[in-house]
Tab-separated table of C-alpha atoms and ligand atoms in Angstrom:
chain	number	residue	atom	x	y	z
A	289	MET	CA	0.000	0.000	0.000
A	290	GLN	CA	1.307	3.419	-0.868
A	291	VAL	CA	1.468	5.846	2.072
A	292	ARG	CA	0.859	9.434	1.145
A	293	VAL	CA	2.755	12.010	3.209
A	294	LYS	CA	1.089	15.384	3.209
A	295	LYS	CA	3.612	18.043	2.259
A	296	PRO	CA	3.624	20.976	4.700
A	297	LEU	CA	2.762	24.298	3.157
A	298	THR	CA	5.327	27.064	2.781
A	299	VAL	CA	5.045	30.080	5.115
A	300	ASP	CA	3.696	32.162	2.223
A	301	GLU	CA	1.028	29.535	1.530
A	302	TYR	CA	0.067	29.437	5.217
A	303	ALA	CA	-0.110	33.228	5.227
A	304	LYS	CA	-2.472	33.217	2.230
A	305	GLN	CA	-4.691	30.633	3.880
A	306	GLY	CA	-4.576	32.536	7.180
A	307	MET	CA	-5.566	35.827	5.577
A	308	GLU	CA	-8.774	34.143	4.444
A	309	MET	CA	-9.370	32.918	8.009
A	310	LEU	CA	-8.847	36.422	9.394
A	311	LYS	CA	-11.821	37.673	7.397
A	312	TYR	CA	-14.005	35.790	9.876
A	313	TYR	CA	-12.627	37.866	12.764
A	314	GLU	CA	-13.591	41.025	10.970
A	315	SER	CA	-17.178	39.963	10.374
A	316	GLY	CA	-19.929	40.828	12.845
A	317	PRO	CA	-20.755	44.062	14.632
A	318	TRP	CA	-18.190	43.778	17.463
A	319	PRO	CA	-14.778	45.493	17.502
A	320	SER	CA	-12.202	43.373	15.754
A	321	HIS	CA	-8.559	43.065	16.758
A	322	VAL	CA	-7.758	42.197	13.131
A	323	THR	CA	-9.202	45.494	11.888
A	324	GLU	CA	-7.162	47.338	14.540
A	325	LEU	CA	-3.959	45.462	13.695
A	326	LYS	CA	-4.428	46.220	9.989
A	327	LYS	CA	-4.502	49.943	10.765
A	328	THR	CA	-0.946	49.684	12.146
A	329	LYS	CA	2.338	48.472	10.670
A	330	TYR	CA	1.898	45.088	12.366
A	331	PRO	CA	2.944	42.241	10.012
A	332	ILE	CA	-0.525	40.748	9.827
A	333	GLU	CA	0.690	37.984	7.461
A	334	ALA	CA	2.870	36.587	10.285
A	335	TYR	CA	-0.212	36.316	12.486
A	336	ALA	CA	-2.242	34.830	9.607
A	337	ALA	CA	0.436	32.239	8.812
A	338	GLY	CA	0.557	31.186	12.469
A	339	LEU	CA	-3.204	30.856	12.601
A	340	ALA	CA	-3.284	28.599	9.549
A	341	ALA	CA	-0.285	26.527	10.666
A	342	GLY	CA	-1.747	26.081	14.164
A	343	LYS	CA	1.310	27.565	15.882
A	344	THR	CA	2.656	31.044	16.402
A	345	MET	CA	5.128	32.326	13.903
A	346	TRP	CA	6.939	34.129	16.722
A	347	ALA	CA	9.837	32.515	18.560
A	348	ALA	CA	12.041	33.762	21.407
A	349	GLY	CA	14.813	36.096	20.353
A	350	SER	CA	17.553	37.990	22.137
A	351	ALA	CA	18.855	41.537	22.145
A	352	LYS	CA	21.131	43.952	23.960
A	353	ILE	CA	20.119	47.479	24.853
A	354	ARG	CA	22.623	49.942	26.260
A	355	TYR	CA	22.354	50.231	30.102
A	356	VAL	CA	19.096	48.261	30.195
A	357	TYR	CA	18.860	44.909	32.009
A	358	THR	CA	15.124	44.348	32.253
A	359	GLY	CA	11.903	45.463	30.606
A	360	PHE	CA	12.022	44.166	27.056
A	361	ILE	CA	10.935	40.958	25.402
A	362	ALA	CA	12.763	39.941	22.244
A	363	ARG	CA	11.030	37.997	19.474
A	364	ARG	CA	11.735	36.933	15.907
A	365	THR	CA	9.608	35.212	13.325
A	366	ARG	CA	10.444	31.546	12.811
A	367	ASP	CA	11.627	32.253	9.291
A	368	GLY	CA	14.088	34.780	10.786
A	369	LYS	CA	12.830	37.599	8.557
A	370	ILE	CA	11.514	39.893	11.307
A	371	SER	CA	13.030	40.683	14.754
A	372	GLU	CA	11.354	42.926	17.259
A	373	LEU	CA	11.371	44.044	20.896
A	374	HIS	CA	8.330	44.656	23.054
A	375	PHE	CA	8.976	47.323	25.678
A	376	ARG	CA	7.303	47.011	29.066
A	377	VAL	CA	6.833	50.481	30.430
A	378	TRP	CA	6.123	51.607	34.000
A	379	GLN	CA	2.542	52.805	34.398
A	380	PRO	CA	1.139	55.504	36.662
A	381	SER	CA	-0.567	54.217	39.823
A	382	GLY	CA	-4.101	52.994	39.156
A	383	TYR	CA	-3.375	53.017	35.378
A	384	LEU	CA	-4.659	56.576	35.292
A	385	TYR	CA	-3.280	58.313	32.211
A	386	SER	CA	-3.713	61.887	31.154
A	387	THR	CA	-4.536	62.216	27.463
A	388	GLU	CA	-1.288	64.185	27.122
A	389	LYS	CA	0.734	61.244	28.451
A	390	LEU	CA	-1.144	58.827	26.211
A	391	ARG	CA	-0.435	61.033	23.182
A	392	LYS	CA	3.282	60.985	24.021
A	393	LEU	CA	3.174	57.205	24.275
A	394	MET	CA	1.291	56.988	20.976
A	395	ASP	CA	3.912	59.208	19.312
A	396	PHE	CA	6.574	56.945	20.766
A	397	ALA	CA	4.847	53.818	19.397
A	398	ASP	CA	4.531	55.464	15.953
A	399	LYS	CA	8.136	56.636	15.896
A	400	TYR	CA	9.880	53.475	17.098
A	401	GLY	CA	7.297	50.716	16.825
A	402	LEU	CA	4.315	49.782	14.724
A	403	GLY	CA	1.827	52.241	16.178
A	404	LEU	CA	0.487	49.593	18.525
A	405	LEU	CA	0.040	49.647	22.327
A	406	GLU	CA	-1.248	47.031	24.725
A	407	ILE	CA	-2.444	48.743	27.892
A	408	ALA	CA	-4.683	46.329	29.741
A	409	GLY	CA	-2.097	43.818	30.933
A	410	GLN	CA	-1.161	43.204	34.565
A	411	GLN	CA	2.472	43.630	33.648
A	412	GLY	CA	2.521	47.243	32.618
A	413	LEU	CA	1.895	49.004	29.401
A	414	MET	CA	3.479	47.233	26.463
A	415	ILE	CA	4.739	49.009	23.387
A	416	ILE	CA	4.732	46.443	20.682
A	417	SER	CA	7.425	45.707	18.139
A	418	ILE	CA	10.200	48.225	18.542
A	419	ARG	CA	12.806	47.792	15.857
A	420	PRO	CA	16.022	46.457	17.494
A	421	GLU	CA	18.265	48.865	15.559
A	422	VAL	CA	16.569	51.885	17.189
A	423	ALA	CA	16.201	50.404	20.695
A	424	ASP	CA	18.972	52.478	22.361
A	425	GLU	CA	17.556	55.709	20.986
A	426	ALA	CA	14.008	54.598	21.907
A	427	VAL	CA	14.978	54.134	25.567
A	428	ASP	CA	16.453	57.655	25.669
A	429	TYR	CA	13.274	59.065	24.129
A	430	LEU	CA	11.098	57.157	26.580
A	431	ARG	CA	13.038	58.533	29.545
A	432	ASN	CA	13.576	62.097	28.333
A	433	VAL	CA	10.484	62.893	26.287
A	434	VAL	CA	7.703	60.558	27.455
A	435	GLY	CA	8.765	60.621	31.106
A	436	THR	CA	8.622	56.947	32.072
A	437	ASP	CA	11.017	54.021	31.931
A	438	ILE	CA	11.382	50.533	30.579
A	439	GLY	CA	11.234	47.803	33.224
A	440	ALA	CA	9.674	44.697	34.760
A	441	THR	CA	10.641	41.548	32.941
A	442	GLY	CA	12.710	38.660	34.261
A	443	ASP	CA	13.825	37.939	37.813
A	444	THR	CA	13.258	41.338	39.305
A	445	ILE	CA	10.557	43.655	40.669
A	446	ARG	CA	7.631	43.460	38.267
A	447	GLU	CA	4.934	46.054	37.579
A	448	LEU	CA	3.371	47.173	40.848
A	449	ALA	CA	-0.402	47.077	40.534
A	450	ALA	CA	-2.649	49.444	42.453
A	451	CYS	CA	-6.418	49.580	42.082
A	452	VAL	CA	-7.970	52.959	41.204
A	453	GLY	CA	-8.513	53.413	44.945
A	454	PRO	CA	-9.848	56.700	46.313
A	455	ALA	CA	-9.400	58.373	42.916
A	456	LEU	CA	-12.487	56.596	41.588
A	457	CYS	CA	-13.851	54.025	44.003
A	458	GLU	CA	-16.160	54.518	46.978
A	459	PHE	CA	-14.939	51.345	48.682
A	460	ALA	CA	-11.284	52.386	48.987
A	461	LEU	CA	-10.162	52.088	52.603
A	462	TYR	CA	-6.686	53.516	52.056
A	463	ASP	CA	-4.869	55.452	49.369
A	464	THR	CA	-3.594	52.669	47.128
A	465	LEU	CA	-2.185	55.122	44.586
A	466	GLU	CA	-0.024	56.947	47.084
A	467	ALA	CA	1.042	53.654	48.691
A	468	ARG	CA	2.228	52.253	45.352
A	469	ASP	CA	4.202	55.411	44.613
A	470	ARG	CA	5.892	55.259	48.007
A	471	PHE	CA	6.640	51.564	47.627
A	472	MET	CA	8.153	52.165	44.200
A	473	THR	CA	10.412	54.962	45.393
A	474	HIS	CA	11.655	53.100	48.471
A	475	PRO	CA	15.477	53.128	48.033
A	476	LYS	CA	15.798	49.334	48.076
A	477	ILE	CA	12.923	48.706	45.674
A	478	TYR	CA	14.269	51.392	43.349
A	479	GLU	CA	17.698	49.779	43.390
A	480	TRP	CA	16.313	46.272	42.742
A	481	MET	CA	13.911	47.345	40.041
A	482	SER	CA	16.433	47.684	37.243
A	483	ASN	CA	18.538	44.608	37.972
A	484	GLN	CA	17.866	40.896	37.721
A	485	LEU	CA	19.126	39.633	41.061
A	486	PHE	CA	16.344	37.396	42.379
A	487	PRO	CA	15.505	33.698	42.071
A	488	PHE	CA	12.343	34.652	40.171
A	489	LYS	CA	9.948	37.557	39.702
A	490	PHE	CA	8.594	39.637	42.587
A	491	LYS	CA	5.172	41.307	42.521
A	492	ALA	CA	3.450	43.669	44.929
A	493	LYS	CA	-0.197	44.698	44.616
A	494	PHE	CA	-2.311	47.277	46.375
A	495	SER	CA	-6.077	46.784	46.722
A	496	GLY	CA	-8.190	49.365	48.498
A	497	CYS	CA	-10.628	46.878	50.023
A	498	PRO	CA	-11.266	43.135	50.346
A	499	PHE	CA	-12.977	43.056	46.918
A	500	ASP	CA	-9.325	42.932	45.892
A	501	CYS	CA	-9.514	44.178	42.310
A	502	THR	CA	-5.764	43.713	41.795
A	503	ARG	CA	-6.038	40.086	42.987
A	504	ALA	CA	-3.346	40.730	45.582
A	505	VAL	CA	-4.206	37.543	47.486
A	506	HIS	CA	-3.724	35.293	44.511
A	507	ARG	CA	-1.069	37.042	42.497
A	508	ALA	CA	1.221	39.081	44.738
A	509	ASP	CA	4.354	38.117	46.614
A	510	PHE	CA	3.362	41.001	48.875
A	511	GLY	CA	-0.255	42.189	48.844
A	512	PHE	CA	-1.659	45.190	50.696
A	513	ILE	CA	-5.424	45.130	51.159
A	514	GLY	CA	-7.559	47.756	52.850
A	515	VAL	CA	-9.600	46.405	55.780
A	516	TRP	CA	-11.372	47.802	58.841
A	517	VAL	CA	-11.383	46.828	62.490
A	518	GLY	CA	-14.381	45.079	64.039
A	519	ALA	CA	-17.856	45.002	62.507
A	520	PRO	CA	-19.116	46.915	59.463
A	521	GLU	CA	-21.247	49.964	60.236
A	522	VAL	CA	-24.989	49.422	59.989
A	523	ASP	CA	-27.428	52.273	59.346
A	524	GLN	CA	-30.496	50.523	60.842
A	525	GLU	CA	-32.968	53.090	59.516
A	526	LEU	CA	-31.733	52.878	55.940
A	527	LEU	CA	-31.494	49.112	56.165
A	528	ARG	CA	-35.144	48.858	57.293
A	529	LYS	CA	-36.146	50.964	54.278
A	530	LYS	CA	-34.205	48.682	51.946
A	531	ILE	CA	-35.845	45.624	53.525
A	532	GLU	CA	-39.322	47.138	53.170
A	533	ALA	CA	-38.596	47.993	49.543
A	534	GLY	CA	-37.629	44.340	48.961
A	535	GLU	CA	-34.030	45.241	48.069
A	536	VAL	CA	-32.487	43.315	50.952
A	537	ASP	CA	-33.522	40.013	52.513
A	538	PRO	CA	-32.150	40.044	56.110
A	539	ALA	CA	-32.449	36.275	56.571
A	540	ARG	CA	-30.419	35.696	53.416
A	541	LEU	CA	-27.921	38.318	54.509
A	542	ALA	CA	-27.347	36.398	57.742
A	543	ALA	CA	-27.219	33.007	56.012
A	544	ASN	CA	-24.668	34.221	53.430
A	545	CYS	CA	-22.204	35.582	55.985
A	546	PRO	CA	-19.275	33.116	55.763
A	547	SER	CA	-18.417	33.506	59.434
A	548	GLY	CA	-21.949	33.507	60.869
A	549	ALA	CA	-21.427	36.958	62.347
A	550	ILE	CA	-24.873	38.361	61.428
A	551	THR	CA	-28.070	38.023	63.461
A	552	TRP	CA	-31.430	39.534	62.523
A	553	ASP	CA	-34.001	40.342	65.191
A	554	PRO	CA	-37.412	40.306	63.407
A	555	GLU	CA	-39.204	41.739	66.493
A	556	LYS	CA	-37.008	44.809	66.825
A	557	LYS	CA	-36.197	44.820	63.110
A	558	GLU	CA	-32.543	45.137	63.959
A	559	LEU	CA	-29.444	43.621	62.368
A	560	LYS	CA	-26.409	42.918	64.505
A	561	ILE	CA	-22.916	42.041	63.313
A	562	ASP	CA	-20.442	40.479	65.704
A	563	GLY	CA	-17.165	42.311	65.022
A	564	THR	CA	-15.077	39.581	66.618
A	565	ARG	CA	-16.346	37.063	64.062
A	566	CYS	CA	-16.483	39.297	60.957
A	567	LYS	CA	-13.936	38.063	58.397
A	568	LYS	CA	-14.239	41.093	56.071
A	569	SER	CA	-15.887	39.086	53.314
A	570	MET	CA	-17.794	42.133	51.988
A	571	HIS	CA	-20.881	39.902	51.434
A	572	CYS	CA	-23.207	42.081	53.517
A	573	ILE	CA	-21.702	45.319	52.187
A	574	ARG	CA	-22.142	44.222	48.596
A	575	ALA	CA	-25.765	43.248	49.268
A	576	ALA	CA	-26.892	46.216	51.362
A	577	TYR	CA	-24.568	49.131	50.564
A	578	PRO	CA	-24.785	51.937	51.714
A	579	ALA	CA	-26.953	50.727	54.613
A	580	ILE	CA	-23.987	48.539	55.568
A	581	LYS	CA	-20.540	50.063	55.127
A	582	PRO	CA	-16.978	49.248	56.155
A	583	GLY	CA	-16.166	50.302	59.725
A	584	LYS	CA	-14.506	53.658	60.377
A	585	GLU	CA	-11.227	52.367	61.812
A	586	ARG	CA	-9.209	51.546	58.686
A	587	LYS	CA	-6.102	49.361	58.412
A	588	ILE	CA	-4.102	47.491	55.799
A	589	ALA	CA	-3.843	43.698	55.763
A	590	VAL	CA	-0.488	42.416	54.543
A	591	VAL	CA	-0.533	39.087	52.719
A	592	VAL	CA	2.585	37.296	51.603
A	593	GLY	CA	3.528	34.516	49.199
A	594	GLY	CA	0.650	34.450	46.720
A	595	HIS	CA	1.351	33.572	43.101
A	596	VAL	CA	0.036	31.730	40.109
A	597	LYS	CA	3.323	30.744	38.522
A	598	GLY	CA	5.911	29.204	40.787
A	599	ARG	CA	7.974	26.079	41.030
A	600	PHE	CA	5.350	24.217	43.065
A	601	GLY	CA	2.117	25.531	41.576
A	602	GLY	CA	-0.164	28.389	42.548
A	603	LYS	CA	-0.609	29.562	46.138
A	604	MET	CA	-2.848	31.955	48.014
A	605	GLY	CA	-1.085	34.678	49.962
A	606	LYS	CA	-0.877	34.125	53.709
A	607	PRO	CA	-2.047	36.932	55.997
A	608	LEU	CA	0.956	38.254	57.842
A	609	ALA	CA	-0.270	41.237	59.807
A	610	VAL	CA	-2.576	44.227	59.925
A	611	VAL	CA	-0.747	47.555	59.765
A	612	ASN	CA	-1.549	51.250	59.632
A	613	SER	CA	0.537	52.053	56.569
A	614	VAL	CA	2.516	50.267	53.875
A	615	GLU	CA	5.719	51.851	55.259
A	616	GLU	CA	5.281	49.780	58.412
A	617	ALA	CA	5.683	46.646	56.302
A	618	MET	CA	8.637	47.811	54.178
A	619	ASP	CA	11.189	46.368	56.553
A	620	TRP	CA	9.505	42.938	56.164
A	621	VAL	CA	9.536	43.270	52.381
A	622	VAL	CA	13.274	44.044	52.393
A	623	LYS	CA	14.086	41.231	54.858
A	624	THR	CA	12.009	38.753	52.848
A	625	VAL	CA	13.665	39.584	49.534
A	626	GLU	CA	17.159	39.566	51.058
A	627	SER	CA	16.594	36.174	52.730
A	628	TRP	CA	15.024	34.759	49.562
A	629	THR	CA	18.213	35.598	47.632
A	630	GLU	CA	20.496	34.493	50.509
A	631	TYR	CA	18.735	31.117	50.610
A	632	MET	CA	19.303	30.875	46.861
A	633	GLU	CA	23.041	31.272	47.498
A	634	LYS	CA	22.788	28.507	50.152
A	635	GLY	CA	21.119	26.268	47.545
A	636	VAL	CA	17.821	25.961	49.459
A	637	VAL	CA	15.915	28.238	47.105
A	638	LYS	CA	16.210	27.250	43.460
A	639	HIS	CA	15.774	29.311	40.331
A	640	LYS	CA	12.016	29.845	39.719
A	641	ASP	CA	11.097	29.554	43.422
A	642	ARG	CA	8.722	32.416	44.209
A	643	ILE	CA	8.481	33.935	47.710
A	644	GLY	CA	5.590	31.520	48.458
A	645	ASP	CA	7.802	28.552	47.526
A	646	PHE	CA	10.587	29.919	49.732
A	647	ILE	CA	8.205	30.295	52.717
A	648	MET	CA	6.893	26.798	52.113
A	649	LYS	CA	10.454	25.458	52.247
A	650	VAL	CA	11.547	27.239	55.426
A	651	GLY	CA	8.147	27.019	57.119
A	652	PHE	CA	5.814	29.926	57.904
A	653	LYS	CA	6.638	29.990	61.602
A	654	LYS	CA	10.380	30.195	61.030
A	655	TYR	CA	9.806	32.813	58.336
A	656	VAL	CA	7.747	35.010	60.663
A	657	THR	CA	9.794	34.618	63.822
A	658	GLU	CA	13.381	34.177	62.610
A	659	ILE	CA	13.501	35.889	59.215
A	660	LEU	CA	11.143	38.777	59.914
A	661	GLY	CA	11.904	38.837	63.616
A	662	LEU	CA	8.255	39.177	64.629
A	663	LYS	CA	7.458	37.967	68.136
A	664	GLU	CA	4.148	36.557	66.987
A	665	GLU	CA	1.697	36.927	64.157
A	666	LYS	CA	-0.740	39.758	64.608
A	667	LYS	CA	-3.293	37.263	63.345
A	668	PRO	CA	-5.554	39.336	61.127
A	669	THR	CA	-9.194	38.259	60.970
A	670	LEU	CA	-9.959	38.145	57.298
A	671	HIS	CA	-12.177	36.667	54.644
A	672	PRO	CA	-11.639	32.938	54.075
A	673	SER	CA	-10.140	33.712	50.690
A	674	LEU	CA	-7.542	35.850	52.458
A	675	ARG	CA	-7.056	33.403	55.250
A	676	ALA	CA	-7.325	29.818	54.109
A	677	GLY	CA	-8.903	27.855	56.929
A	678	ALA	CA	-10.558	30.833	58.633
A	679	VAL	CA	-13.994	29.223	58.529
A	680	LEU	CA	-12.760	26.010	60.077
A	681	ASP	CA	-12.962	25.452	63.796
A	682	ASP	CA	-9.721	24.987	65.755
A	683	GLU	CA	-9.825	21.207	65.597
A	684	GLU	CA	-10.359	21.148	61.834
A	685	ARG	CA	-7.667	23.739	61.286
A	686	THR	CA	-5.139	21.716	63.294
A	687	MET	CA	-6.081	18.581	61.385
A	688	TRP	CA	-5.464	20.229	57.983
A	689	ALA	CA	-2.316	22.004	59.191
A	690	ASN	CA	-0.830	18.691	60.373
A	691	TRP	CA	-1.751	17.014	57.135
A	692	ALA	CA	-0.098	19.792	55.121
A	693	SER	CA	3.097	19.725	57.246
A	694	LYS	CA	3.368	15.973	56.760
A	695	LEU	CA	3.002	16.395	53.026
A	696	VAL	CA	5.657	19.120	52.894
A	697	GLU	CA	8.025	16.958	54.963
A	698	GLU	CA	7.487	13.956	52.708
A	699	TYR	CA	8.155	16.067	49.672
A	700	PHE	CA	11.119	18.158	50.830
A	701	GLY	CA	12.415	16.322	53.866
A	702	ARG	CA	12.901	18.145	57.152
A	703	ARG	CA	12.870	21.901	56.954
A	704	PRO	CA	16.273	23.595	57.031
B	60	LIG	S1	-10.174	46.844	45.395
B	60	LIG	FE1	-11.894	47.811	46.485
B	60	LIG	S2	-11.228	49.948	46.604
B	60	LIG	FE2	-10.019	49.055	44.998
B	60	LIG	S3	-11.144	49.468	43.092
B	60	LIG	FE3	-11.720	47.419	43.841
B	60	LIG	S4	-13.606	47.755	45.005
B	60	LIG	FE4	-12.556	49.746	44.798
C-alpha cells in the first residue's frame, strides 16, 4: 500500500490561507482586533500564517540594549525575517493616564514601533514591536520625552499594581495610589527594580478593600489590602427601608455571611454584626450598601507569598499582619527579599522559586519569627479567601495544618 505524506505548506502559503481565516474575525458588529492590527504596521501575514499553521510564527529572540537589564521581550519570526522588541513600560498608579501622556506614548509607538500599544495587561503598558536597531535611541526618548522608563521583565521587581482606589472608588479604605508610589520609590525597591538579582519575579499589589480588584491575594508576593477593624457599620434606619422595599432580605444576609457573624431580630427589626467574628468578606456590604458600610477604623492587611506561577504551583497569599501604613511593612519586604536571595546562594531556594515557595520550604513559623523577627503573628481576621482555613474550627484547622506539614516533609524532607 502506498502511504501518502502530506507536504507541509510554505510560510507564504500558510499566510495566504490565514488571511482568508482572518476575514471571519472582521465579520460581525463587534470590535475586531484584526481590523485594529491592519490599521498599524503590524505584520498581519505573520499572524495569519501562524493561525493557519496552528502555531505562532513568533519565537524567542535575544537583544542587547545599552544600560538596560530588564523590561524588554525579544522575538523573531520563525523564518528569521523579522526581529522585534516589546517594551514594558512603568505605568502611573491605578493606570490613570492623562490624554497628554497617552499622546506621548502613541507618538513613541509610531516613531519606534508599529503604532500599537497594549495597555490592559497586569504587567505594565506594552509598546509592541520596537525595531532592534533603534532600541537604544528609543529608551532615551522614553526617559527624556515621554517621562517613564522601561522595566519589569525577568527575575526582578515586576509592575506594581494598584487599584484605582480613592481616585475613583467609593470602597477604597486607604490610598492605594499613594502607597504604590511610596513603595516604588523606596530606596531598596528602586535599586532592585532595574537589575535581575532574584531567584524569580517579585510582585506587589495594592487593593483598596477586600474586593481585591488587583487580585493581591492570589497574584502578589506582597499584597496590601484595605480592611477595617471590628464590625461593618450598619445604618439601621436605611437598612429597614431597603428591607421594606424588597431590596435586601435580612435572613439571606445572615445566612450568606461566611463567618456567621450576622443576626437579625425580626421583632425589633434590627441587624447585629459580631465584630469579633467578621472576616471582612464584603458579602453584607455588597448586598446592602450603603446601609452597611466598612467600619470607620481603617487598616491594611499584609498578605505574603501568593502567586500563580511558581515552582510548586499556585498559592494563596498568607495573611501576615494588619498595619496602619505600607511603610510599616517595608522592613519585612526588604528582609524577605534579602533572605530569599540568601537562601538561593545557600542552595535551598532554586531558580524559579517564588516567595511563596521559599516560605513553604523554610516554614511559615520560622519565616515570621526568625527571618522577619516578629514575636508573633498579629493574626488578622480576614475573609476565608484571604485566610485559608478561617472558617474552620480549631480542631479542623489543626487537622489540615498537620496534614499539610506531613506532606511538605514527605516532599522536601525536614525543613532547614
Ligand atoms: S479593590 Fe476595592 S477599593 Fe479598589 S477598586 Fe476594587 S472595590 Fe474599589
